[in-house]
mmCIF file of C-alpha atoms in Angstrom:
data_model
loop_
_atom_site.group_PDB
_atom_site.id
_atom_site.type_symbol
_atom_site.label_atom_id
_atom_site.label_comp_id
_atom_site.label_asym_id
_atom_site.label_seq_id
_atom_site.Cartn_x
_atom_site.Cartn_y
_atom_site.Cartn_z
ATOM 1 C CA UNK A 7 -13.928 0.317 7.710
ATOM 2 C CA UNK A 8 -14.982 -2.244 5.510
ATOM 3 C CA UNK A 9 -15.215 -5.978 7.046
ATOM 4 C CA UNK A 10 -12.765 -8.427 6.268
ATOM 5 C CA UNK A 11 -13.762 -11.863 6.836
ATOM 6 C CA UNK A 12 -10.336 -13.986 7.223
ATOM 7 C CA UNK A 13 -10.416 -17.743 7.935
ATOM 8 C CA UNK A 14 -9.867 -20.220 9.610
ATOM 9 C CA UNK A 15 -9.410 -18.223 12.899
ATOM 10 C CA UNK A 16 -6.451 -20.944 13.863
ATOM 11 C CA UNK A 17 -5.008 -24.101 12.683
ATOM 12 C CA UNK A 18 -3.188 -26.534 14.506
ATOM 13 C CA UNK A 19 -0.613 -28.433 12.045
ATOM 14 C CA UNK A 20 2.559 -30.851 11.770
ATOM 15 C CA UNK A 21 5.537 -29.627 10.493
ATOM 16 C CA UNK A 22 6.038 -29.936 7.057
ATOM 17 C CA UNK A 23 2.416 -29.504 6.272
ATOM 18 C CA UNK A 24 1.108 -26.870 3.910
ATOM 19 C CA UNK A 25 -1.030 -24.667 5.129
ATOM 20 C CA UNK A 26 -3.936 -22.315 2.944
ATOM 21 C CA UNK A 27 -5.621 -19.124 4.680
ATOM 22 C CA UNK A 28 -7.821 -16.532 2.968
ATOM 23 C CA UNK A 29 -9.644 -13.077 2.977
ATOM 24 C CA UNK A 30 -12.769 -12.220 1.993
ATOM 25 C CA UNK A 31 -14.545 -9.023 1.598
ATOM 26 C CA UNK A 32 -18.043 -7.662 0.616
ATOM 27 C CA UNK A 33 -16.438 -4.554 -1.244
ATOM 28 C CA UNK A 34 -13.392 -3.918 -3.454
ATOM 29 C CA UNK A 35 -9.902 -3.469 -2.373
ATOM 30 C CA UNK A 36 -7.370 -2.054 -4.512
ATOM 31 C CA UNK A 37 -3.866 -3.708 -2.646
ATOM 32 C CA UNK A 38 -3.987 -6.500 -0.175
ATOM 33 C CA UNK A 39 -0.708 -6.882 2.250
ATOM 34 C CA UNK A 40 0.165 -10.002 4.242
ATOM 35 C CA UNK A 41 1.360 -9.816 7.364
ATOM 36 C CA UNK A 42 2.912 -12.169 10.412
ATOM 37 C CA UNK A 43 2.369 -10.889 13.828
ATOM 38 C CA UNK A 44 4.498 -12.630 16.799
ATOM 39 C CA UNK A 45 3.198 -12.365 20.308
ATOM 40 C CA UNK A 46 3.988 -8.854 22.236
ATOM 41 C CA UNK A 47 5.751 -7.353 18.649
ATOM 42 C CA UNK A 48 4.696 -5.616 15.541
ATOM 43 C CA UNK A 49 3.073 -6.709 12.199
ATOM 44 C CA UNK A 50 5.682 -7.844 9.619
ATOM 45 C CA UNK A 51 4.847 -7.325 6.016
ATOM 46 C CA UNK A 52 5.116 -10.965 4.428
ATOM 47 C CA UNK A 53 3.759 -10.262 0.787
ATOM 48 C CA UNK A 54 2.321 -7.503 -0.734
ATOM 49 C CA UNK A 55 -0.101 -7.698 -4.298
ATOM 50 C CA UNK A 56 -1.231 -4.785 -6.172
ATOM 51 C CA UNK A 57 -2.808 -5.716 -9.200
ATOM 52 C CA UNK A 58 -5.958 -8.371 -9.449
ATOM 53 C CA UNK A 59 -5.291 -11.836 -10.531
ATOM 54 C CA UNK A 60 -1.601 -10.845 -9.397
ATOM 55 C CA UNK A 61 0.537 -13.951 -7.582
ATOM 56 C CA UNK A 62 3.000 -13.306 -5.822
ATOM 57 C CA UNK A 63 5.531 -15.565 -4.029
ATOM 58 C CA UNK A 64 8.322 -15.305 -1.411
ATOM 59 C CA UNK A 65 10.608 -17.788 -0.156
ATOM 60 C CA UNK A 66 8.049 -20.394 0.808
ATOM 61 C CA UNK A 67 5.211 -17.874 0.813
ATOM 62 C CA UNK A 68 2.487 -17.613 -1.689
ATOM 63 C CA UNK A 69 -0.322 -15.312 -2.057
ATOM 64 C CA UNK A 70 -2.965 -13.994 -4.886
ATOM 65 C CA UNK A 71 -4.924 -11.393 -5.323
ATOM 66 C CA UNK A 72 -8.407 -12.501 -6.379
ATOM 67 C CA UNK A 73 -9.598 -11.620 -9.910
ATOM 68 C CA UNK A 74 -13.154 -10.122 -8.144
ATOM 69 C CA UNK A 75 -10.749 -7.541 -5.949
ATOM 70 C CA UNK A 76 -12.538 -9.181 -3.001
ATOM 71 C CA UNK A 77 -10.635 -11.552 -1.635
ATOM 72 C CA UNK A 78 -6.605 -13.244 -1.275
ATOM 73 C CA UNK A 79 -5.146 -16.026 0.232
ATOM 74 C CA UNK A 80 -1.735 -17.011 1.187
ATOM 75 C CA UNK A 81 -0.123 -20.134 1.003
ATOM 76 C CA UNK A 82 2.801 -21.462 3.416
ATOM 77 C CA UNK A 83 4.818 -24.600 1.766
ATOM 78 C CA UNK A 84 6.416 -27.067 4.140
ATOM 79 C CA UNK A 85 5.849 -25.133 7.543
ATOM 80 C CA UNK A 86 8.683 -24.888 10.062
ATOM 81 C CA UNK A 87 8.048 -24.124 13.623
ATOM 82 C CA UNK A 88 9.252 -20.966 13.011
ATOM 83 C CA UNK A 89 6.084 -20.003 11.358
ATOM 84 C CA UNK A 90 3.944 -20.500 14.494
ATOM 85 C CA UNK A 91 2.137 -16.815 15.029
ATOM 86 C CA UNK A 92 -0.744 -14.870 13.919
ATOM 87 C CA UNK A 93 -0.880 -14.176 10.582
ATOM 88 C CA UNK A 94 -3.025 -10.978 9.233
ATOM 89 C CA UNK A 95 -4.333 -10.107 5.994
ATOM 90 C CA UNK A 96 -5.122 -6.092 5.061
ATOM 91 C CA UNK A 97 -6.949 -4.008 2.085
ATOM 92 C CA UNK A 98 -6.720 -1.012 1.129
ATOM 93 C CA UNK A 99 -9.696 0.313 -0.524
ATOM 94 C CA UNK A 100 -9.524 4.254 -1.446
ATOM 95 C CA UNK A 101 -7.252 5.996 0.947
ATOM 96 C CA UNK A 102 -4.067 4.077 2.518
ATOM 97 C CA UNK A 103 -5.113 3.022 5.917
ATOM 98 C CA UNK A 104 -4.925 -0.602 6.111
ATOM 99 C CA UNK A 105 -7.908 -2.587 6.603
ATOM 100 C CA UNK A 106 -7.294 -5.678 8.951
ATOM 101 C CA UNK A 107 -8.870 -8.866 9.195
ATOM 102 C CA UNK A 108 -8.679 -10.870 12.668
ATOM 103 C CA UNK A 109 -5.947 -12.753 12.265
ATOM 104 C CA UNK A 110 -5.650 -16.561 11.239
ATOM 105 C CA UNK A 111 -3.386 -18.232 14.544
ATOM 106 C CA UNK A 112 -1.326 -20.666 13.144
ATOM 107 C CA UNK A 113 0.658 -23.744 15.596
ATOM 108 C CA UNK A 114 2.846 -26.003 13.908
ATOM 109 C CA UNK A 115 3.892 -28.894 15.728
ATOM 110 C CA UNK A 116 7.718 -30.388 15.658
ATOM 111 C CA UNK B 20 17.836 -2.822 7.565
ATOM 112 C CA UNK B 21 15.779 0.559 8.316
ATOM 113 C CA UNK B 22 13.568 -0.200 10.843
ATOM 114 C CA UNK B 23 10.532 1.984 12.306
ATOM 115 C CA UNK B 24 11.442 2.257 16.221
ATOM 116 C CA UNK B 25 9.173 3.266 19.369
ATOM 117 C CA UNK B 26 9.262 4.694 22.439
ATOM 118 C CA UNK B 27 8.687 3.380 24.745
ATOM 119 C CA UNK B 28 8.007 -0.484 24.963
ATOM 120 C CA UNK B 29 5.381 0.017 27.692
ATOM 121 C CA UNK B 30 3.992 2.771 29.203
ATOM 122 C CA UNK B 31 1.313 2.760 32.851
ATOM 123 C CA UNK B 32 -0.388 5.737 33.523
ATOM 124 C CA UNK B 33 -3.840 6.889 35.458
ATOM 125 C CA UNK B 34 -7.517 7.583 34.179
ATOM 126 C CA UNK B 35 -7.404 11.384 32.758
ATOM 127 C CA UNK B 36 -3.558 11.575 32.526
ATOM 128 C CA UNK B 37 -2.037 12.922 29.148
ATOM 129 C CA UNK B 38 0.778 10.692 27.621
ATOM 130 C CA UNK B 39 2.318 10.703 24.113
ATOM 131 C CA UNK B 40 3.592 7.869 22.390
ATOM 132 C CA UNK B 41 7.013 8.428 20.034
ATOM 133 C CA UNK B 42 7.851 7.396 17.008
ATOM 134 C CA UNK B 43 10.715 7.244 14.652
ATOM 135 C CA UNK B 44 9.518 6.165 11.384
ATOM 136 C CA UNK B 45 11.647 5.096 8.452
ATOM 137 C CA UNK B 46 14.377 8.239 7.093
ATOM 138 C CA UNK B 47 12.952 8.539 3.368
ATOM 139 C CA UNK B 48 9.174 7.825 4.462
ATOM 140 C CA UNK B 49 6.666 10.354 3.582
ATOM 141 C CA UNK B 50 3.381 8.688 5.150
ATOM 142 C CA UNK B 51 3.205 8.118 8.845
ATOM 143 C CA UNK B 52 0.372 5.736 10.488
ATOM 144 C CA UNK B 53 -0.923 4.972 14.071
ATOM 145 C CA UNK B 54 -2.888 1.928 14.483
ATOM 146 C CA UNK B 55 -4.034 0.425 17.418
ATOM 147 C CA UNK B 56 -4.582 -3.779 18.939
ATOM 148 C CA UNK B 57 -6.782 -3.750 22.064
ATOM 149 C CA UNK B 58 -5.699 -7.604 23.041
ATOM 150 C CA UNK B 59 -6.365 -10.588 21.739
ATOM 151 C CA UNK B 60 -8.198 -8.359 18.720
ATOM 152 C CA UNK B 61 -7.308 -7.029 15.579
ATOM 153 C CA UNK B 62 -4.848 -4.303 14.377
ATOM 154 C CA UNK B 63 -7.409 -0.967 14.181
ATOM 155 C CA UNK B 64 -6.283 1.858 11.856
ATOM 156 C CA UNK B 65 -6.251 5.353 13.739
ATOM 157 C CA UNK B 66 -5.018 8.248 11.842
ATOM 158 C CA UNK B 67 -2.714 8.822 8.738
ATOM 159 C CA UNK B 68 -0.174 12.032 8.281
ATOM 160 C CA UNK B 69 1.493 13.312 5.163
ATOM 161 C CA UNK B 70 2.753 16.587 4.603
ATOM 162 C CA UNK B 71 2.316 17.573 8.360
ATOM 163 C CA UNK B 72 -1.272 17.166 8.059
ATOM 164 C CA UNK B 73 -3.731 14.260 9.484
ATOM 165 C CA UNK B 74 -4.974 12.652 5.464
ATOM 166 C CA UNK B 75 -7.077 10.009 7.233
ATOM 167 C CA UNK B 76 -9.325 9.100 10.779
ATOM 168 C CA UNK B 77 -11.013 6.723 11.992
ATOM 169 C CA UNK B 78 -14.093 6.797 13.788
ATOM 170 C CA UNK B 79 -12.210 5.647 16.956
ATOM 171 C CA UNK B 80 -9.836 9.016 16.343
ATOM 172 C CA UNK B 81 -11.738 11.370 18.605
ATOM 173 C CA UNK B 82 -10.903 14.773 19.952
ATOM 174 C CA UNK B 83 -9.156 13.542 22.349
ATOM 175 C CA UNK B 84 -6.043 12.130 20.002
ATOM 176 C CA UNK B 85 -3.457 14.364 18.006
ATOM 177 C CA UNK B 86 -0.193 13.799 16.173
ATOM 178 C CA UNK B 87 2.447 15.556 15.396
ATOM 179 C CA UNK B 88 5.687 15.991 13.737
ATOM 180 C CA UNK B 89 7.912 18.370 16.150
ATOM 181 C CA UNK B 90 10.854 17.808 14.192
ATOM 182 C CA UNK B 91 12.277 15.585 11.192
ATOM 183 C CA UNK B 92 12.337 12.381 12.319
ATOM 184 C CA UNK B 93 9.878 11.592 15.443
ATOM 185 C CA UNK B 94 6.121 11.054 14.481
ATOM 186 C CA UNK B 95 3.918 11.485 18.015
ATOM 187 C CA UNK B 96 0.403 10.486 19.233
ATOM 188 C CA UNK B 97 -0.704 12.253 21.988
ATOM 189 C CA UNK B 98 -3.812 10.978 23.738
ATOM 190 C CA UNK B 99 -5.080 14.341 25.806
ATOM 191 C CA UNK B 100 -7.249 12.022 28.913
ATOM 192 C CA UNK B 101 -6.754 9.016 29.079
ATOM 193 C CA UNK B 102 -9.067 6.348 29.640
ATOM 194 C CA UNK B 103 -9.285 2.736 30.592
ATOM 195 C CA UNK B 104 -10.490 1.767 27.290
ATOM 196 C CA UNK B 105 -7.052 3.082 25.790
ATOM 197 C CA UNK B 106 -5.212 0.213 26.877
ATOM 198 C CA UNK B 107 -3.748 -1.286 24.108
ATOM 199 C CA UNK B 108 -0.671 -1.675 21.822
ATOM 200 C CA UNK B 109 -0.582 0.999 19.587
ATOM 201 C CA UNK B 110 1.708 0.525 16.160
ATOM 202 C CA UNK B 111 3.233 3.376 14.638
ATOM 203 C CA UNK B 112 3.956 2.536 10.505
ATOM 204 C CA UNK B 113 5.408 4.250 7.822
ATOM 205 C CA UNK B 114 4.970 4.205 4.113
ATOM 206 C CA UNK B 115 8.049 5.439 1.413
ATOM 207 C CA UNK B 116 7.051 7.471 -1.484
ATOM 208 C CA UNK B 117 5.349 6.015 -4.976
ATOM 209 C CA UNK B 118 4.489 2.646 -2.345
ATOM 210 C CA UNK B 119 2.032 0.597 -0.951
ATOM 211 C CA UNK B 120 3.620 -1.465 1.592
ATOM 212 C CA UNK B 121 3.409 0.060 5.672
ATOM 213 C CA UNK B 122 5.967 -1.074 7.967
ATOM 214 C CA UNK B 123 5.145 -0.873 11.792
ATOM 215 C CA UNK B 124 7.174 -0.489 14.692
ATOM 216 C CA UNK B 125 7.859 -3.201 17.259
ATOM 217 C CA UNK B 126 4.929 -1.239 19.384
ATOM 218 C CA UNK B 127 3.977 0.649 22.991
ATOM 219 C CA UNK B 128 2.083 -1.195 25.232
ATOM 220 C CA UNK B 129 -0.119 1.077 26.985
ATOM 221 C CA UNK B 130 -2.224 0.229 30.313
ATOM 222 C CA UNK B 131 -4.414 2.683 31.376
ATOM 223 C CA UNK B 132 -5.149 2.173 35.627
#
């Protein structure tokens, strides 16, 4: 599959803080899904953008779609401890199978 | 809230033994997904299903994988041999009609001795 680049690989932050991740690609992707991974469970679909350009918020989530098709980023507003976990984006390009990048680990501090 | 559900949560077995993971994916779903997360890396797509045939494979989807859907509502991936590189979680998802969005299962852990 095509490589998705996603960064920063982890961030360490205060609570309250906002925090910024993104996804890059070298080739087009026609839907890009957010999700939030805890440890030993499944992927949980945060956000998911169809159209380029598109943004797309929920609850204290925020993510775009790049106008290129290349790359997306999400957004977390006011972080809670709660949102400590491993957050993945994924593309789909073509067909439907998902595309994922390697995960941005994110610790938020009381 | 429908859920995707898999059985079961962890599975052991020995080099060159056969074991099939279940899956119950979401009642009004039409496309059914197994992905794969060797530890500590990311999620790996393996094979797609719609209209009780395989759509999609990966690379890592060799002959020595199937699927099936026996009945209505279980989705199954069958590895024939296992082998110690098969250790991993492996995600079942589903996808509803006219949609994008996949929702996965909680998981099966499985450690190959």
């Amino acid at each position: 599959g095509q490589q998705l680049n996603q960064s920063p690989q982890s961030m360490f932050i205060q609570e309250g803080e906002d925090v910024s991740m993104n996804c890059t690609s070298s080739s087009i992707f026609n839907t890009w899904l957010w999700y939030k991974q805890d440890p030993g469970e499944g992927p949980v679909l945060l956000i998911a953008l169809y159209k380029a350009g598109e943004l797309t918020s929920n609850g204290r989530l925020t993510a775009q779609f790049g106008i290129t098709r290349k790359d997306s980023f999400l957004n977390i507003s006011a972080s809670i401890p709660s949102d400590v976990g491993i957050y993945f984006c994924a593309g789909q390009d073509s067909g439907y199978a998902l595309n994922f990048g390697k995960g941005t680990s994110l610790l938020v501090t009381p | 809230e429908p859920e995707v559900t898999q059985t079961p949560s962890h599975q052991v077995t020995q080099m060159g033994q056969e074991v099939i993971l279940r899956c119950v994916p979401i009642s009004n779903h039409l496309y059914f997904y197994w992905y794969r997360q060797i530890l500590g890396q990311k999620v790996e797509f393996l094979v797609s299903f719609y209209n009780n045939e395989i759509s999609e494979k990966s690379e890592i989807f060799d002959d020595q994988f199937s699927v099936e859907r026996p009945d209505g509502s279980n989705f199954t991936l069958k590895i024939r041999s296992t082998k110690l590189e098969d250790s991993a979680m492996y995600f079942c998802a589903s996808q509803g009609p006219g949609a994008y969005e996949q929702y996965f299962g909680p998981g099966t852990r499985l450690t190959v001795t």
